[in-house]
mmCIF file of C-alpha atoms and ligand atoms in Angstrom:
data_model
loop_
_atom_site.group_PDB
_atom_site.id
_atom_site.type_symbol
_atom_site.label_atom_id
_atom_site.label_comp_id
_atom_site.label_asym_id
_atom_site.label_seq_id
_atom_site.Cartn_x
_atom_site.Cartn_y
_atom_site.Cartn_z
ATOM 1 C CA MET A 1 182.580 -79.322 -98.970
ATOM 2 C CA ARG A 2 179.236 -79.131 -97.112
ATOM 3 C CA HIS A 3 177.286 -81.613 -99.243
ATOM 4 C CA GLY A 4 180.057 -82.938 -101.491
ATOM 5 C CA SER A 5 179.113 -86.611 -101.254
ATOM 6 C CA LEU A 6 175.477 -85.829 -102.006
ATOM 7 C CA ASP A 7 176.057 -83.924 -105.288
ATOM 8 C CA TRP A 8 175.013 -87.009 -107.238
ATOM 9 C CA LEU A 9 171.428 -86.407 -106.104
ATOM 10 C CA GLY A 10 171.219 -83.160 -108.078
ATOM 11 C CA LEU A 11 169.294 -81.378 -105.324
ATOM 12 C CA GLU A 12 171.556 -78.347 -105.018
ATOM 13 C CA ASP A 13 169.589 -75.060 -104.909
ATOM 14 C CA LYS A 14 166.290 -76.869 -105.429
ATOM 15 C CA VAL A 15 163.451 -75.177 -103.553
ATOM 16 C CA CYS A 16 162.017 -77.877 -101.300
ATOM 17 C CA ILE A 17 158.785 -77.347 -99.355
ATOM 18 C CA ILE A 18 158.272 -79.753 -96.436
ATOM 19 C CA THR A 19 154.933 -79.788 -94.598
ATOM 20 C CA GLY A 20 154.726 -80.948 -90.994
ATOM 21 C CA ALA A 21 158.406 -80.048 -90.771
ATOM 22 C CA GLY A 22 158.220 -79.554 -87.003
ATOM 23 C CA GLY A 23 157.567 -83.279 -86.485
ATOM 24 C CA GLY A 24 159.991 -86.171 -86.245
ATOM 25 C CA ILE A 25 160.039 -87.314 -89.883
ATOM 26 C CA GLY A 26 159.622 -83.744 -91.212
ATOM 27 C CA THR A 27 162.662 -82.492 -89.303
ATOM 28 C CA ALA A 28 164.771 -85.461 -90.437
ATOM 29 C CA MET A 29 163.802 -84.745 -94.053
ATOM 30 C CA ALA A 30 164.655 -81.052 -93.613
ATOM 31 C CA MET A 31 168.140 -82.063 -92.409
ATOM 32 C CA ARG A 32 168.664 -84.448 -95.305
ATOM 33 C CA PHE A 33 167.526 -82.000 -98.012
ATOM 34 C CA ALA A 34 169.498 -79.086 -96.511
ATOM 35 C CA ASP A 35 172.545 -81.325 -96.353
ATOM 36 C CA ALA A 36 172.089 -82.114 -100.059
ATOM 37 C CA GLY A 37 172.187 -78.374 -100.832
ATOM 38 C CA ALA A 38 168.442 -77.771 -101.289
ATOM 39 C CA LYS A 39 166.800 -74.524 -100.204
ATOM 40 C CA VAL A 40 164.432 -75.901 -97.605
ATOM 41 C CA VAL A 41 161.184 -74.263 -96.589
ATOM 42 C CA LEU A 42 159.632 -75.614 -93.408
ATOM 43 C CA LEU A 43 155.849 -75.475 -93.030
ATOM 44 C CA ASP A 44 154.024 -76.433 -89.854
ATOM 45 C CA GLN A 45 150.945 -75.380 -87.963
ATOM 46 C CA GLN A 46 152.826 -75.274 -84.665
ATOM 47 C CA GLU A 47 155.238 -72.344 -84.579
ATOM 48 C CA PRO A 48 157.423 -73.445 -81.616
ATOM 49 C CA LYS A 49 157.998 -76.863 -83.189
ATOM 50 C CA VAL A 50 158.891 -75.544 -86.627
ATOM 51 C CA LEU A 51 161.223 -72.890 -85.182
ATOM 52 C CA LYS A 52 162.969 -75.601 -83.165
ATOM 53 C CA ALA A 53 163.341 -77.706 -86.319
ATOM 54 C CA ALA A 54 164.759 -74.735 -88.239
ATOM 55 C CA GLU A 55 167.298 -74.093 -85.488
ATOM 56 C CA ALA A 56 168.326 -77.768 -85.534
ATOM 57 C CA VAL A 57 168.808 -77.620 -89.330
ATOM 58 C CA LYS A 58 170.879 -74.453 -88.985
ATOM 59 C CA GLN A 59 173.051 -75.975 -86.254
ATOM 60 C CA LYS A 60 173.682 -79.152 -88.249
ATOM 61 C CA THR A 61 174.059 -77.841 -91.793
ATOM 62 C CA GLY A 62 174.802 -74.122 -91.431
ATOM 63 C CA ILE A 63 171.810 -73.400 -93.665
ATOM 64 C CA GLU A 64 169.012 -71.205 -92.353
ATOM 65 C CA PRO A 65 165.713 -72.580 -93.649
ATOM 66 C CA VAL A 66 162.708 -70.425 -94.489
ATOM 67 C CA VAL A 67 159.934 -71.013 -91.956
ATOM 68 C CA GLN A 68 156.205 -70.604 -92.562
ATOM 69 C CA VAL A 69 153.466 -71.191 -90.026
ATOM 70 C CA CYS A 70 150.804 -72.868 -92.147
ATOM 71 C CA ASP A 71 147.677 -74.938 -91.630
ATOM 72 C CA VAL A 72 147.654 -77.297 -94.612
ATOM 73 C CA ALA A 73 143.913 -77.853 -94.182
ATOM 74 C CA ASP A 74 143.184 -74.158 -94.773
ATOM 75 C CA PRO A 75 143.300 -73.092 -98.452
ATOM 76 C CA ALA A 76 143.968 -69.442 -97.526
ATOM 77 C CA SER A 77 146.888 -70.384 -95.283
ATOM 78 C CA VAL A 78 148.406 -72.613 -97.997
ATOM 79 C CA ALA A 79 147.971 -69.830 -100.599
ATOM 80 C CA VAL A 80 149.739 -67.280 -98.358
ATOM 81 C CA SER A 81 152.605 -69.730 -97.727
ATOM 82 C CA ALA A 82 152.984 -70.429 -101.451
ATOM 83 C CA ARG A 83 153.120 -66.708 -102.275
ATOM 84 C CA THR A 84 155.597 -65.983 -99.478
ATOM 85 C CA CYS A 85 157.852 -68.900 -100.477
ATOM 86 C CA LEU A 86 157.800 -67.716 -104.101
ATOM 87 C CA GLU A 87 158.905 -64.225 -103.034
ATOM 88 C CA LYS A 88 161.586 -65.454 -100.635
ATOM 89 C CA VAL A 89 163.203 -68.386 -102.463
ATOM 90 C CA GLY A 90 161.510 -68.754 -105.856
ATOM 91 C CA PRO A 91 159.165 -71.365 -107.346
ATOM 92 C CA CYS A 92 158.804 -74.738 -105.699
ATOM 93 C CA ASP A 93 160.867 -77.589 -107.214
ATOM 94 C CA LEU A 94 160.052 -80.253 -104.633
ATOM 95 C CA LEU A 95 157.006 -80.728 -102.429
ATOM 96 C CA ILE A 96 157.111 -83.160 -99.534
ATOM 97 C CA ASN A 97 153.566 -83.675 -98.237
ATOM 98 C CA ASN A 98 154.016 -84.958 -94.706
ATOM 99 C CA ALA A 99 151.798 -83.111 -92.174
ATOM 100 C CA ALA A 100 149.281 -85.514 -90.673
ATOM 101 C CA LEU A 101 147.351 -86.500 -87.555
ATOM 102 C CA LEU A 102 146.704 -89.866 -85.914
ATOM 103 C CA ARG A 103 143.653 -90.172 -83.659
ATOM 104 C CA PRO A 104 142.208 -93.292 -81.977
ATOM 105 C CA GLY A 105 138.596 -94.343 -82.515
ATOM 106 C CA SER A 106 136.458 -97.201 -83.772
ATOM 107 C CA LEU A 107 134.341 -96.712 -86.886
ATOM 108 C CA GLU A 108 131.110 -97.138 -84.922
ATOM 109 C CA GLU A 109 132.062 -94.414 -82.475
ATOM 110 C CA ILE A 110 133.969 -91.640 -84.229
ATOM 111 C CA THR A 111 131.894 -88.563 -84.883
ATOM 112 C CA LEU A 112 131.491 -86.858 -88.218
ATOM 113 C CA SER A 113 133.497 -83.877 -86.985
ATOM 114 C CA GLU A 114 136.378 -86.179 -85.896
ATOM 115 C CA TRP A 115 136.256 -87.896 -89.304
ATOM 116 C CA ASN A 116 136.225 -84.565 -91.165
ATOM 117 C CA ALA A 117 139.001 -83.060 -89.031
ATOM 118 C CA LEU A 118 141.385 -85.913 -89.836
ATOM 119 C CA ILE A 119 140.540 -86.116 -93.546
ATOM 120 C CA ALA A 120 140.946 -82.315 -93.778
ATOM 121 C CA VAL A 121 144.610 -82.547 -92.776
ATOM 122 C CA ASN A 122 145.717 -86.015 -93.932
ATOM 123 C CA LEU A 123 144.074 -86.037 -97.355
ATOM 124 C CA THR A 124 142.610 -82.642 -98.266
ATOM 125 C CA GLY A 125 145.751 -80.929 -96.925
ATOM 126 C CA TYR A 126 147.920 -83.064 -99.241
ATOM 127 C CA PHE A 127 145.650 -82.199 -102.174
ATOM 128 C CA LEU A 128 145.642 -78.455 -101.400
ATOM 129 C CA CYS A 129 149.445 -78.304 -101.139
ATOM 130 C CA ALA A 130 149.837 -80.391 -104.302
ATOM 131 C CA GLN A 131 147.461 -78.155 -106.232
ATOM 132 C CA THR A 132 148.901 -74.865 -104.940
ATOM 133 C CA PHE A 133 152.641 -75.644 -105.080
ATOM 134 C CA GLY A 134 152.019 -77.778 -108.184
ATOM 135 C CA GLN A 135 150.888 -74.615 -109.957
ATOM 136 C CA GLN A 136 154.422 -73.210 -109.556
ATOM 137 C CA MET A 137 155.824 -76.485 -110.940
ATOM 138 C CA ARG A 138 153.404 -76.513 -113.874
ATOM 139 C CA ILE A 139 154.462 -72.999 -114.913
ATOM 140 C CA LYS A 140 158.099 -74.032 -115.170
ATOM 141 C CA SER A 141 157.326 -77.540 -116.454
ATOM 142 C CA SER A 142 159.284 -79.453 -113.829
ATOM 143 C CA GLY A 143 159.022 -80.679 -110.288
ATOM 144 C CA ALA A 144 158.721 -83.671 -107.997
ATOM 145 C CA MET A 145 156.333 -84.508 -105.186
ATOM 146 C CA VAL A 146 156.728 -87.076 -102.447
ATOM 147 C CA HIS A 147 153.728 -87.841 -100.287
ATOM 148 C CA ILE A 148 154.309 -89.534 -96.945
ATOM 149 C CA ALA A 149 151.523 -92.119 -96.541
ATOM 150 C CA SER A 150 151.770 -95.228 -94.342
ATOM 151 C CA ILE A 151 151.678 -99.010 -94.539
ATOM 152 C CA SER A 152 148.216 -98.545 -93.007
ATOM 153 C CA GLY A 153 147.111 -97.148 -96.378
ATOM 154 C CA THR A 154 147.312 -100.706 -97.735
ATOM 155 C CA HIS A 155 146.803 -102.722 -94.538
ATOM 156 C CA PRO A 156 143.837 -101.454 -92.518
ATOM 157 C CA GLN A 157 144.651 -100.585 -88.938
ATOM 158 C CA GLY A 158 141.597 -100.904 -86.699
ATOM 159 C CA PHE A 159 140.598 -98.296 -84.123
ATOM 160 C CA SER A 160 142.475 -95.484 -85.881
ATOM 161 C CA GLY A 161 139.322 -93.793 -87.152
ATOM 162 C CA ALA A 162 139.851 -92.354 -90.631
ATOM 163 C CA TYR A 163 143.670 -92.633 -90.558
ATOM 164 C CA SER A 164 144.154 -95.746 -92.756
ATOM 165 C CA ILE A 165 141.454 -94.521 -95.108
ATOM 166 C CA SER A 166 143.139 -91.117 -95.449
ATOM 167 C CA LYS A 167 146.457 -92.793 -96.245
ATOM 168 C CA ALA A 168 144.867 -95.014 -98.910
ATOM 169 C CA GLY A 169 143.523 -91.782 -100.409
ATOM 170 C CA VAL A 170 147.005 -90.276 -100.421
ATOM 171 C CA VAL A 171 148.328 -93.212 -102.454
ATOM 172 C CA MET A 172 145.630 -92.701 -105.086
ATOM 173 C CA LEU A 173 146.050 -88.914 -105.044
ATOM 174 C CA SER A 174 149.726 -89.404 -105.852
ATOM 175 C CA ARG A 175 148.988 -91.783 -108.725
ATOM 176 C CA GLN A 176 146.419 -89.402 -110.161
ATOM 177 C CA ILE A 177 148.855 -86.474 -109.962
ATOM 178 C CA ALA A 178 151.429 -88.657 -111.747
ATOM 179 C CA ILE A 179 149.117 -89.325 -114.686
ATOM 180 C CA GLU A 180 147.551 -85.847 -114.912
ATOM 181 C CA TRP A 181 150.678 -83.736 -114.421
ATOM 182 C CA GLY A 182 153.339 -85.929 -115.998
ATOM 183 C CA LYS A 183 152.898 -83.831 -119.125
ATOM 184 C CA PHE A 184 154.073 -80.815 -117.085
ATOM 185 C CA GLY A 185 157.280 -82.630 -116.141
ATOM 186 C CA ILE A 186 155.993 -83.344 -112.624
ATOM 187 C CA ARG A 187 156.701 -86.663 -110.920
ATOM 188 C CA SER A 188 154.639 -87.848 -107.955
ATOM 189 C CA ASN A 189 155.505 -90.716 -105.616
ATOM 190 C CA VAL A 190 154.693 -92.084 -102.167
ATOM 191 C CA VAL A 191 156.829 -93.191 -99.250
ATOM 192 C CA SER A 192 154.944 -95.466 -96.870
ATOM 193 C CA PRO A 193 156.606 -95.814 -93.477
ATOM 194 C CA GLY A 194 156.033 -98.720 -91.140
ATOM 195 C CA MET A 195 156.647 -98.209 -87.425
ATOM 196 C CA VAL A 196 158.752 -95.114 -86.825
ATOM 197 C CA GLU A 197 159.659 -93.576 -83.494
ATOM 198 C CA THR A 198 158.458 -89.942 -83.411
ATOM 199 C CA GLU A 199 156.157 -87.781 -81.307
ATOM 200 C CA MET A 200 153.199 -89.284 -83.185
ATOM 201 C CA SER A 201 154.046 -92.763 -81.912
ATOM 202 C CA SER A 202 155.973 -91.965 -78.716
ATOM 203 C CA LYS A 203 153.062 -92.846 -76.405
ATOM 204 C CA PHE A 204 153.082 -96.438 -77.672
ATOM 205 C CA TYR A 205 156.689 -96.902 -76.586
ATOM 206 C CA GLU A 206 156.017 -95.616 -73.066
ATOM 207 C CA GLU A 207 154.192 -98.899 -72.382
ATOM 208 C CA PRO A 208 156.631 -101.484 -70.969
ATOM 209 C CA GLY A 209 157.504 -104.217 -73.480
ATOM 210 C CA VAL A 210 155.966 -102.538 -76.553
ATOM 211 C CA ARG A 211 159.329 -101.733 -78.146
ATOM 212 C CA GLU A 212 160.500 -105.343 -77.755
ATOM 213 C CA ARG A 213 157.222 -106.814 -79.004
ATOM 214 C CA ARG A 214 157.145 -104.516 -82.007
ATOM 215 C CA SER A 215 160.815 -105.125 -82.842
ATOM 216 C CA ALA A 216 160.196 -108.878 -82.707
ATOM 217 C CA VAL A 217 157.721 -108.759 -85.620
ATOM 218 C CA ILE A 218 160.033 -106.725 -87.897
ATOM 219 C CA PRO A 219 162.539 -108.756 -89.954
ATOM 220 C CA MET A 220 165.186 -106.044 -89.455
ATOM 221 C CA GLY A 221 164.646 -106.418 -85.712
ATOM 222 C CA ARG A 222 164.316 -102.716 -84.930
ATOM 223 C CA ILE A 223 161.832 -99.838 -84.955
ATOM 224 C CA GLY A 224 162.287 -97.409 -87.855
ATOM 225 C CA GLN A 225 163.941 -94.035 -87.307
ATOM 226 C CA PRO A 226 162.985 -90.755 -89.048
ATOM 227 C CA ASP A 227 166.216 -90.857 -91.093
ATOM 228 C CA ASP A 228 165.110 -94.157 -92.662
ATOM 229 C CA ILE A 229 162.095 -92.358 -94.137
ATOM 230 C CA ALA A 230 164.063 -89.225 -95.048
ATOM 231 C CA ASP A 231 166.482 -91.271 -97.176
ATOM 232 C CA ALA A 232 163.662 -92.721 -99.288
ATOM 233 C CA ALA A 233 162.107 -89.252 -99.772
ATOM 234 C CA LEU A 234 165.518 -87.867 -100.747
ATOM 235 C CA PHE A 235 165.988 -90.551 -103.406
ATOM 236 C CA LEU A 236 162.504 -90.145 -104.908
ATOM 237 C CA SER A 237 162.998 -86.353 -105.093
ATOM 238 C CA SER A 238 166.394 -86.618 -106.707
ATOM 239 C CA ARG A 239 167.467 -86.863 -110.334
ATOM 240 C CA ARG A 240 168.327 -90.521 -109.596
ATOM 241 C CA ALA A 241 164.574 -91.149 -109.706
ATOM 242 C CA ASN A 242 164.001 -89.088 -112.856
ATOM 243 C CA TYR A 243 161.810 -91.710 -114.575
ATOM 244 C CA ILE A 244 159.947 -92.957 -111.495
ATOM 245 C CA SER A 245 156.406 -91.663 -111.095
ATOM 246 C CA GLY A 246 153.150 -92.992 -109.620
ATOM 247 C CA GLU A 247 155.076 -95.423 -107.411
ATOM 248 C CA GLU A 248 155.228 -96.244 -103.713
ATOM 249 C CA ILE A 249 158.247 -97.224 -101.649
ATOM 250 C CA THR A 250 157.465 -99.038 -98.421
ATOM 251 C CA VAL A 251 160.013 -98.362 -95.675
ATOM 252 C CA ASP A 252 159.176 -100.776 -92.873
ATOM 253 C CA GLY A 253 162.187 -103.048 -92.312
ATOM 254 C CA GLY A 254 160.285 -105.834 -94.116
ATOM 255 C CA TYR A 255 157.375 -105.864 -91.646
ATOM 256 C CA THR A 256 154.582 -106.087 -94.250
ATOM 257 C CA ARG A 257 156.231 -109.182 -95.798
ATOM 258 C CA MET A 258 155.791 -111.150 -92.560
ATOM 259 C CA LEU A 259 152.270 -112.459 -93.276
ATOM 260 C CA MET A 260 153.253 -116.020 -94.292
ATOM 261 C CA ASN A 261 155.407 -116.315 -91.190
ATOM 262 C CA LEU A 262 152.332 -115.952 -88.981
ATOM 263 C CA ILE A 263 150.940 -119.317 -90.185
ATOM 264 C CA PRO A 264 151.736 -122.154 -87.742
ATOM 265 C CA ARG A 265 153.592 -124.871 -89.760
ATOM 266 C CA PRO A 266 155.039 -127.628 -87.559
ATOM 267 C CA GLY A 267 158.344 -128.823 -88.940
ATOM 268 C CA TYR A 268 158.958 -125.633 -90.915
ATOM 269 C CA SER A 269 159.629 -123.337 -87.981
ATOM 270 C CA GLN A 270 163.046 -122.493 -86.584
ATOM 271 C CA ASN A 271 161.597 -122.344 -83.054
HETATM 272 N N1 LIG B 1 155.586 -92.178 -86.825
HETATM 273 C C1 LIG B 1 155.126 -93.246 -87.433
HETATM 274 O O1 LIG B 1 155.208 -94.372 -86.918
HETATM 275 C C2 LIG B 1 154.509 -93.125 -88.819
HETATM 276 C C3 LIG B 1 154.142 -94.321 -89.466
HETATM 277 C C4 LIG B 1 153.569 -94.241 -90.736
HETATM 278 C C5 LIG B 1 153.365 -93.014 -91.337
HETATM 279 N N2 LIG B 1 153.721 -91.860 -90.681
HETATM 280 C C6 LIG B 1 153.456 -90.599 -91.363
HETATM 281 O O2 LIG B 1 154.643 -89.815 -91.405
HETATM 282 C C7 LIG B 1 154.291 -88.427 -91.431
HETATM 283 C C8 LIG B 1 155.042 -87.680 -90.345
HETATM 284 O O3 LIG B 1 154.695 -88.226 -89.087
HETATM 285 P P1 LIG B 1 155.558 -88.020 -87.757
HETATM 286 O O4 LIG B 1 155.656 -89.359 -87.131
HETATM 287 O O5 LIG B 1 156.778 -87.225 -88.035
HETATM 288 O O6 LIG B 1 154.489 -87.186 -86.912
HETATM 289 P P2 LIG B 1 154.674 -85.931 -85.932
HETATM 290 O O7 LIG B 1 153.422 -85.899 -85.130
HETATM 291 O O8 LIG B 1 155.987 -86.000 -85.227
HETATM 292 O O9 LIG B 1 154.711 -84.713 -86.970
HETATM 293 C C9 LIG B 1 153.581 -84.261 -87.687
HETATM 294 C C10 LIG B 1 153.697 -82.762 -87.857
HETATM 295 O O10 LIG B 1 152.595 -82.295 -88.635
HETATM 296 C C11 LIG B 1 152.168 -81.060 -88.097
HETATM 297 N N3 LIG B 1 150.769 -80.815 -88.456
HETATM 298 C C12 LIG B 1 149.670 -81.448 -87.993
HETATM 299 N N4 LIG B 1 148.560 -80.897 -88.511
HETATM 300 C C13 LIG B 1 148.975 -79.895 -89.325
HETATM 301 C C14 LIG B 1 148.295 -78.955 -90.152
HETATM 302 N N5 LIG B 1 146.958 -78.917 -90.220
HETATM 303 N N6 LIG B 1 149.030 -78.080 -90.873
HETATM 304 C C15 LIG B 1 150.384 -78.091 -90.799
HETATM 305 N N7 LIG B 1 151.087 -78.948 -90.008
HETATM 306 C C16 LIG B 1 150.381 -79.837 -89.287
HETATM 307 C C17 LIG B 1 152.340 -81.218 -86.587
HETATM 308 O O11 LIG B 1 152.407 -79.947 -85.938
HETATM 309 C C18 LIG B 1 153.650 -81.999 -86.520
HETATM 310 O O12 LIG B 1 154.773 -81.131 -86.393
HETATM 311 C C19 LIG B 1 152.770 -88.381 -91.286
HETATM 312 O O13 LIG B 1 152.196 -88.244 -92.560
HETATM 313 C C20 LIG B 1 152.441 -89.723 -90.682
HETATM 314 O O14 LIG B 1 151.117 -90.127 -90.958
HETATM 315 C C21 LIG B 1 154.289 -91.895 -89.434
#
């Protein structure tokens, strides 16, 4: 059977909207949800990327996902996508907010338009999708949302402009959805990845030695892969997480627990 071992997740025939589905983590999540029997709908601003992702899902799972070119920062574009998805596959059961940008820049130098452009996608885009697809969930009194944030939402990452700030906002958006829409049977949770190898981060790994230096500060000793994030999103969306809401799962191989290890303590070090 196609998704026999994944039946325990209870995701069969669930309508699952994934934003930023043309990217590394988005495509991995599309594979995972399709494999679990969900009806996946792939949203992305970049048509070639999302079509490529849809083809990859079809090749791997035999399921042909619905594809929508959508700019999550544009309310009209999100509204059209929501209407089209409703007509094609029915009301949304699961929303995976994932589309985001990362841009370099120090706080003293980034311009207002750079700030606004990033917040528009990374935070306002998450809100717009939650509000619009959440409406379909509220009508049928059930649904689950997973918002992909970042460890940088808790630990500020300098010279990334508004990125860390947007991710901190996503964490609070999720908590607020959990408390306001719990009465509609909607759960809302966050997955916060650490370092993951995708197009967003690929430039970093082009530099000689970066992979080794990064791996050395992660207890698991390796850079995260998109599937690591997809598995956490799959769990939080599933019936196995039926009473979990307003929470955050960090998926970073233990990296953010390394703080105490940075303190020099002669006699207590293995090296
Ligand atoms: N890669 C990492 O190391 C890492 C670490 C922490 C968090 N994250 C988060 O994981 C998520 C996925 O990141 P990724 O690494 O797969 O990135 P990616 O760049 O591979 O994919 C992001 C996708 O979002 C799409 N997108 C961008 N703006 C959009 C818009 N306005 N409307 C619709 N789609 C839009 C892009 O076209 C792209 O396909 C993001 O939220 C990111 O912040 C990634």
